[in-house]
PDB file of C-alpha atoms in Angstrom:
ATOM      1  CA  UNK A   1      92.780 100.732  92.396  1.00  0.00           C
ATOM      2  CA  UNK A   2      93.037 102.220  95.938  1.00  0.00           C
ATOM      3  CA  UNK A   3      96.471 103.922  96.971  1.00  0.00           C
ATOM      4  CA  UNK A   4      97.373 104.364 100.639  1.00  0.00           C
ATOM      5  CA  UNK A   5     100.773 103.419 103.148  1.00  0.00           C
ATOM      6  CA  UNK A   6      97.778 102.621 105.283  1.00  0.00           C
ATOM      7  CA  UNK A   7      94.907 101.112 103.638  1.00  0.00           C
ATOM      8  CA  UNK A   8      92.456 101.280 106.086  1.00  0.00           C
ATOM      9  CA  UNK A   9      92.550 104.954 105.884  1.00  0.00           C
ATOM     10  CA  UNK A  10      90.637 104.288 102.528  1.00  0.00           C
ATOM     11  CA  UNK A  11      87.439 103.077 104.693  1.00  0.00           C
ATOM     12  CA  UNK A  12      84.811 105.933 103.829  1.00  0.00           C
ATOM     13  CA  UNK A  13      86.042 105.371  99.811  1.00  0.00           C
ATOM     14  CA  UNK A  14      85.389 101.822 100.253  1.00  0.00           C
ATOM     15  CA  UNK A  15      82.256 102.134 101.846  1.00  0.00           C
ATOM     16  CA  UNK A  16      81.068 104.684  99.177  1.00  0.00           C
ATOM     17  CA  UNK A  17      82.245 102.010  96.718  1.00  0.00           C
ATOM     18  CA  UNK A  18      80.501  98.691  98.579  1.00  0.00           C
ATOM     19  CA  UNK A  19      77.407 101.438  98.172  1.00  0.00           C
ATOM     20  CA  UNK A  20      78.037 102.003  94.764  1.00  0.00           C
ATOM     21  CA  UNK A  21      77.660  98.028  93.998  1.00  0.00           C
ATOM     22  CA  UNK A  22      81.641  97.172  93.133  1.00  0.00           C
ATOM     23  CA  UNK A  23      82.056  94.129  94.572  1.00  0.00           C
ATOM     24  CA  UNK A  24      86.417  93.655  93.961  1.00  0.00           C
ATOM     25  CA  UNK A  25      88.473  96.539  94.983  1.00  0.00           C
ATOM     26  CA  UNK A  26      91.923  96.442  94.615  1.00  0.00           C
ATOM     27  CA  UNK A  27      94.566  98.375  96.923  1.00  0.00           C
ATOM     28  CA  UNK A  28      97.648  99.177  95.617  1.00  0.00           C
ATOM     29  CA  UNK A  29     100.975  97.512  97.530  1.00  0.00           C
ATOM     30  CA  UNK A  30     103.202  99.714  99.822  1.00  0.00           C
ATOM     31  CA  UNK A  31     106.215  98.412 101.554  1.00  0.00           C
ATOM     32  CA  UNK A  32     104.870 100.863 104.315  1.00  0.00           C
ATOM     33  CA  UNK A  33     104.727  98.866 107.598  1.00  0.00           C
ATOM     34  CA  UNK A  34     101.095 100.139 108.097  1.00  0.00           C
ATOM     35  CA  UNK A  35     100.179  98.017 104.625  1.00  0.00           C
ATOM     36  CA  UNK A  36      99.806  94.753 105.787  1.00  0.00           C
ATOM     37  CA  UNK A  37      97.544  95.198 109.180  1.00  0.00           C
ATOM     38  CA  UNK A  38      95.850  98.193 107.752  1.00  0.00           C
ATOM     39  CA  UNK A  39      94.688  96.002 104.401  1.00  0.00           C
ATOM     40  CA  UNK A  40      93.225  93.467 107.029  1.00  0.00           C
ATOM     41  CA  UNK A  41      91.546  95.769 108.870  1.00  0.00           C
ATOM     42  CA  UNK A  42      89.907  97.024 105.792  1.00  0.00           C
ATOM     43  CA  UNK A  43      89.042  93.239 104.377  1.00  0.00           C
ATOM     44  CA  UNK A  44      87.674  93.346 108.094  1.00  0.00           C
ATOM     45  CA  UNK A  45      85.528  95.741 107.666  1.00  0.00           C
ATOM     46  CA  UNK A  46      84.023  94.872 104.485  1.00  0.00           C
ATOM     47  CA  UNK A  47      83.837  90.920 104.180  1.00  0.00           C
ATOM     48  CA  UNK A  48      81.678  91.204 101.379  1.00  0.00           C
ATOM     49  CA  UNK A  49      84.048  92.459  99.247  1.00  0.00           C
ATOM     50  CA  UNK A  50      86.830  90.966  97.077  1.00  0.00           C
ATOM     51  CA  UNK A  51      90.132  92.602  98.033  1.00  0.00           C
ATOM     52  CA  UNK A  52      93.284  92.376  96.116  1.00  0.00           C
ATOM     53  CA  UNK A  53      96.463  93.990  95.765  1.00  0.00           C
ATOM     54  CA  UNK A  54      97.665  95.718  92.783  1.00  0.00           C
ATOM     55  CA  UNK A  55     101.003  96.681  91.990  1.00  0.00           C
ATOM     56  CA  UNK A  56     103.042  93.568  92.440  1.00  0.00           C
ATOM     57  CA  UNK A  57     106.362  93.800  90.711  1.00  0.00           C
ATOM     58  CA  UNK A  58     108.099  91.849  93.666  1.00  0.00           C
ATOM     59  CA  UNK A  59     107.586  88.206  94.852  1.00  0.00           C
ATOM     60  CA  UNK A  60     108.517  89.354  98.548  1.00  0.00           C
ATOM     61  CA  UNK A  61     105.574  91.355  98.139  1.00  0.00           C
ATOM     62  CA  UNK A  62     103.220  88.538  97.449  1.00  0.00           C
ATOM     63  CA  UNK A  63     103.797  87.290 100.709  1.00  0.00           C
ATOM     64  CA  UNK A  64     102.168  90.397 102.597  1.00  0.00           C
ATOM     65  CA  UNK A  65      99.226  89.970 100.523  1.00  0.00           C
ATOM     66  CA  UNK A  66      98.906  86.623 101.450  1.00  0.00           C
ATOM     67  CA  UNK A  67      99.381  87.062 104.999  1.00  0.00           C
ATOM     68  CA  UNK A  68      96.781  90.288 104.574  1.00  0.00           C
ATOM     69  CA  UNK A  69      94.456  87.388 103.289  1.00  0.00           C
ATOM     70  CA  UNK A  70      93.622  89.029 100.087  1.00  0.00           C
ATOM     71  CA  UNK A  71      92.073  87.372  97.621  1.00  0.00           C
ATOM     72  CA  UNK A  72      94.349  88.321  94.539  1.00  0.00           C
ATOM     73  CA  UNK A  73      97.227  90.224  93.684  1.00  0.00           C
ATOM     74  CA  UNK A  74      97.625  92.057  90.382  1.00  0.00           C
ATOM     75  CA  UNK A  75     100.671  93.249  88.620  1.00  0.00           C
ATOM     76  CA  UNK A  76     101.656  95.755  85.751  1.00  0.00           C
ATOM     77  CA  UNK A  77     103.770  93.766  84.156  1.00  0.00           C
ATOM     78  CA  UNK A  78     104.298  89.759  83.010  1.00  0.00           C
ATOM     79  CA  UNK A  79     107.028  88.224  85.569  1.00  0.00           C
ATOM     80  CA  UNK A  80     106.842  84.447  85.405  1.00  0.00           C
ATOM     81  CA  UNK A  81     108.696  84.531  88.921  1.00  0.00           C
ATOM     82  CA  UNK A  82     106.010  86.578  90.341  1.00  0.00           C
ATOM     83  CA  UNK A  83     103.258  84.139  88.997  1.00  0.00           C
ATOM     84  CA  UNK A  84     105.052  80.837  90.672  1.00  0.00           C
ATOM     85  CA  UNK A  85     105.687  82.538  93.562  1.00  0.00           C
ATOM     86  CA  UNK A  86     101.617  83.642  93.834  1.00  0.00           C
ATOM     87  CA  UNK A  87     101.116  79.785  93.251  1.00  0.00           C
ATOM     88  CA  UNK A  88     102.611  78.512  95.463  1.00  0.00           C
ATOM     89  CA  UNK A  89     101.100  80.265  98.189  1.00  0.00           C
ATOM     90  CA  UNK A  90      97.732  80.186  96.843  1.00  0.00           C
ATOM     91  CA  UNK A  91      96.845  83.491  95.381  1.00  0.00           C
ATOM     92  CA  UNK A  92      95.391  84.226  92.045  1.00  0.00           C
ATOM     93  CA  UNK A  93      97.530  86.196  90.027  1.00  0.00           C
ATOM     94  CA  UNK A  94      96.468  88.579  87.569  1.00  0.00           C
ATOM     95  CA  UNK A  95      99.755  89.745  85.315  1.00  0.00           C
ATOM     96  CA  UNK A  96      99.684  92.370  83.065  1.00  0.00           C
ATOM     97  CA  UNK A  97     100.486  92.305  79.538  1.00  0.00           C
ATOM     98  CA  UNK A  98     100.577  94.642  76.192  1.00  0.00           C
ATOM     99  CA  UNK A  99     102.204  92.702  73.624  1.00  0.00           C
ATOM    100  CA  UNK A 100     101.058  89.502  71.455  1.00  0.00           C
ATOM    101  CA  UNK A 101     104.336  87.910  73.197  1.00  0.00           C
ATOM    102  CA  UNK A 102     103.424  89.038  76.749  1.00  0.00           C
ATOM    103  CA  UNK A 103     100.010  87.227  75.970  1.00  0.00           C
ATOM    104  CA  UNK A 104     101.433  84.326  74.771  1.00  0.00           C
ATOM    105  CA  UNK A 105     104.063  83.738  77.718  1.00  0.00           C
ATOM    106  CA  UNK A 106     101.327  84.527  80.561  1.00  0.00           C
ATOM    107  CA  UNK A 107      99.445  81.991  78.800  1.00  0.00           C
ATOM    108  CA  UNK A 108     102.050  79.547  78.291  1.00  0.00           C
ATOM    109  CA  UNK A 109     102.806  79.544  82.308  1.00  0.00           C
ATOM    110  CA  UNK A 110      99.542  79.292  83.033  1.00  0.00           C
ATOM    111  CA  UNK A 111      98.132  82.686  83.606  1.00  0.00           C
ATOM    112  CA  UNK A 112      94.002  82.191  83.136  1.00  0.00           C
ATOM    113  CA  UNK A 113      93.471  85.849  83.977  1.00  0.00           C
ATOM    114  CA  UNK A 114      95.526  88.578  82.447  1.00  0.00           C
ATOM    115  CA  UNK A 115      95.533  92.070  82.818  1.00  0.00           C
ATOM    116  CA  UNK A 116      95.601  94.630  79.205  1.00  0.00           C
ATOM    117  CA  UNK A 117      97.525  97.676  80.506  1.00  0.00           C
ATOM    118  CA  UNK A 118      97.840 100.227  79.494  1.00  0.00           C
ATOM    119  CA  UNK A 119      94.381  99.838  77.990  1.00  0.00           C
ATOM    120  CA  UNK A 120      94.095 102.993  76.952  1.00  0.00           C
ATOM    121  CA  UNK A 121      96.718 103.596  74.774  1.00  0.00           C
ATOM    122  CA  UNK A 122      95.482 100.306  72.532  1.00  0.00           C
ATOM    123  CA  UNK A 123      92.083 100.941  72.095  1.00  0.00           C
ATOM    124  CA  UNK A 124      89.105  98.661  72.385  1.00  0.00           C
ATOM    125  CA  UNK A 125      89.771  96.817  69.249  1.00  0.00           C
ATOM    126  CA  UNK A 126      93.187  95.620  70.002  1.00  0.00           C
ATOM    127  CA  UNK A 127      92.530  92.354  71.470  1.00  0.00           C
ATOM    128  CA  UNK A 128      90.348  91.134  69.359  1.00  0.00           C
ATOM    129  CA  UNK A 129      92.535  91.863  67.016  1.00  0.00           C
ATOM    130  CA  UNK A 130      94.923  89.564  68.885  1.00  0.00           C
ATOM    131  CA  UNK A 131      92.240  86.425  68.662  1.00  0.00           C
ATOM    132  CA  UNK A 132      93.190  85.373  65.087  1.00  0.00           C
ATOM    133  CA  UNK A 133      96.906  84.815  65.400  1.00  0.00           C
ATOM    134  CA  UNK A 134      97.033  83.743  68.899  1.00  0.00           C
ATOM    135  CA  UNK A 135      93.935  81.577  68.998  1.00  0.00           C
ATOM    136  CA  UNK A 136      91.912  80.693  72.417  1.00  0.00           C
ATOM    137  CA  UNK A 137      92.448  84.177  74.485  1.00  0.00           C
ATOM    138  CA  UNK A 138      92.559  84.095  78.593  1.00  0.00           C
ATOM    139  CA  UNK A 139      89.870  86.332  80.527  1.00  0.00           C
ATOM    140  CA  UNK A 140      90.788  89.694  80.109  1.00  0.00           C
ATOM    141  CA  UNK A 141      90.814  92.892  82.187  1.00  0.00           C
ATOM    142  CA  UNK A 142      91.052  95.671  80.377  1.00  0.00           C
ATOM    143  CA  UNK A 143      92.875  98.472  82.472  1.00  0.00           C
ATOM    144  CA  UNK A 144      94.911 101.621  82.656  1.00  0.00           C
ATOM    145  CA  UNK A 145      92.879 105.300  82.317  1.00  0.00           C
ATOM    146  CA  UNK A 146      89.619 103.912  81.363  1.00  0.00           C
ATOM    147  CA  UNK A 147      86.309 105.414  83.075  1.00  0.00           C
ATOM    148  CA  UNK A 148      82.733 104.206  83.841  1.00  0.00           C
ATOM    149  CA  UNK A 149      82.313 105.317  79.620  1.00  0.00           C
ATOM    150  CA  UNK A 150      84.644 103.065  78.543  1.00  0.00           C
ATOM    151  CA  UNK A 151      83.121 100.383  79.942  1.00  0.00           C
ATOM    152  CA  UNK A 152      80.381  99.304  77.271  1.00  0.00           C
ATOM    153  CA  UNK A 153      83.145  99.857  74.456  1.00  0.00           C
ATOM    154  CA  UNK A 154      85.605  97.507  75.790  1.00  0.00           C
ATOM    155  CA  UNK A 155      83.359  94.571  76.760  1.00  0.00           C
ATOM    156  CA  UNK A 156      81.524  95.003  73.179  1.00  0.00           C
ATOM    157  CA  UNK A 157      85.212  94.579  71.741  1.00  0.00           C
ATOM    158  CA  UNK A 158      85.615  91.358  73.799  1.00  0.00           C
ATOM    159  CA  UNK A 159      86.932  91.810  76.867  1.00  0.00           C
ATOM    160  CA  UNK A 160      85.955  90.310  79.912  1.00  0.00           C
ATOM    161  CA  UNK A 161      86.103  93.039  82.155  1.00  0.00           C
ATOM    162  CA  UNK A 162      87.212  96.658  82.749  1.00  0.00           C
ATOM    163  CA  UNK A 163      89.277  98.377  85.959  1.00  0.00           C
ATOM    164  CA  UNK A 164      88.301 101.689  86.587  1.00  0.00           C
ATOM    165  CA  UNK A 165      90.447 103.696  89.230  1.00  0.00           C
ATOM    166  CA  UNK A 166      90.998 107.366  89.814  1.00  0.00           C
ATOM    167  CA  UNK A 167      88.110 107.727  86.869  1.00  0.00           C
ATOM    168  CA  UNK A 168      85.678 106.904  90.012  1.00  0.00           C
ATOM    169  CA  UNK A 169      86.304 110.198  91.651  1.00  0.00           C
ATOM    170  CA  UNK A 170      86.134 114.014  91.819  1.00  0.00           C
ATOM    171  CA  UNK A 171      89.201 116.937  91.763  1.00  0.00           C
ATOM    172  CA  UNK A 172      88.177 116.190  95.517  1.00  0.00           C
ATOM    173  CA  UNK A 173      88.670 112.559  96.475  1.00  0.00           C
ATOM    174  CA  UNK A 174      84.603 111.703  96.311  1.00  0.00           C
ATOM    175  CA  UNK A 175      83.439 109.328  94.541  1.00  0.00           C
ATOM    176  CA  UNK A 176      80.916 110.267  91.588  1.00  0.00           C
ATOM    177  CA  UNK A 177      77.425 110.297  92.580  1.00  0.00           C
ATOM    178  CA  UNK A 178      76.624 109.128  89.008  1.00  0.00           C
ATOM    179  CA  UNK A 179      78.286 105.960  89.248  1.00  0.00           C
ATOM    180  CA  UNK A 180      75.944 103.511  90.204  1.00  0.00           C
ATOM    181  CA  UNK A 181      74.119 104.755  86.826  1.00  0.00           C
ATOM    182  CA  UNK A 182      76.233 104.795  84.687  1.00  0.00           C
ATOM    183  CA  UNK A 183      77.482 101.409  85.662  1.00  0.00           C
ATOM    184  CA  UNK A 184      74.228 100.178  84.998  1.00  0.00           C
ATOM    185  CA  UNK A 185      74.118 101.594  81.694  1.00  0.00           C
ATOM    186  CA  UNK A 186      77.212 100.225  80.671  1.00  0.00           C
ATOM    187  CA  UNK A 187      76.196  96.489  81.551  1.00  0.00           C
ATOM    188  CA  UNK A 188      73.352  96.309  79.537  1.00  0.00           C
TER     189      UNK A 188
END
């Protein structure tokens, strides 16, 4: 996840991330009146890639990202209001849960994608260990201070996929030169 009032100040980050071979990138939503035109600009910029918007705790919010044309919108927490709201005006919604409850209720109101935050703090193991007692699972994205390391852990434990954010880059804003490697590595 990308953080900036103005997203399209993020342009030579997302370039050295559309070089790197990550295909979504998400940028994180500011009520900042630069957020809206500076996210298209970006999406602009980069058609290739899959924007989204993290951050969504507020259904007024979902309505910039829509009009920014982004492709998802992502949220910390499980808000049933915030996952109607994304449906009706097309968006995917990705909310984020912890508990066995919080996967349950996304999944009751239709949530197909769900986000594991903080990831972290559970471990690799802990949805798995979540399969038994709550059956069929939704895709997963694990998130929340993982790095490119982490990667091969997590998707051995079962989940579908792992967000990576500030883990990406240097003390000084630039983006590891490793990366691409590593990435590699951690698909096989």
């Amino acid at each position: 996840m990308l953080r900036a009032d103005d997203p399209i100040t993020l342009l030579p980050v997302v370039a050295d991330l559309a070089a790197a071979g990550i295909v979504h990138v998400e940028l994180a939503w500011s009520a900042a009146s630069r957020w809206c035109s500076g996210a298209v600009a970006l999406r602009q910029q980069f058609p290739l890639l899959h924007f989204g918007a993290a951050s969504i705790v507020q259904p007024a919010a979902l309505d910039q990202v829509a009009a920014a044309g982004l492709a998802y919108a992502v949220s910390p927490v499980f808000d049933a209001a915030l996952l109607q709201r994304a449906t009706a005006l097309g968006l995917a919604f990705v909310p984020g849960v912890m508990t066995p409850t919080e996967v349950h209720q996304a999944r009751g109101w239709g949530a197909s994608i769900v986000k594991l935050f903080p990831a972290r703090t559970l471990g690799p193991s802990y949805w798995a260990s979540l399969r038994a007692p709550l059956g069929g699972l939704p895709f997963c994205i694990a998130a929340g201070g993982l790095g490119p390391a982490d990667v091969a852990p997590w998707l051995a434990a079962g989940v579908d996929a792992v967000a990576l954010g500030q883990s990406l880059f240097d003390r000084d804003g630039h983006l590891d030169p490793l990366l691409p490697q590593q990435l590699r590595r951690a698909q096989r």
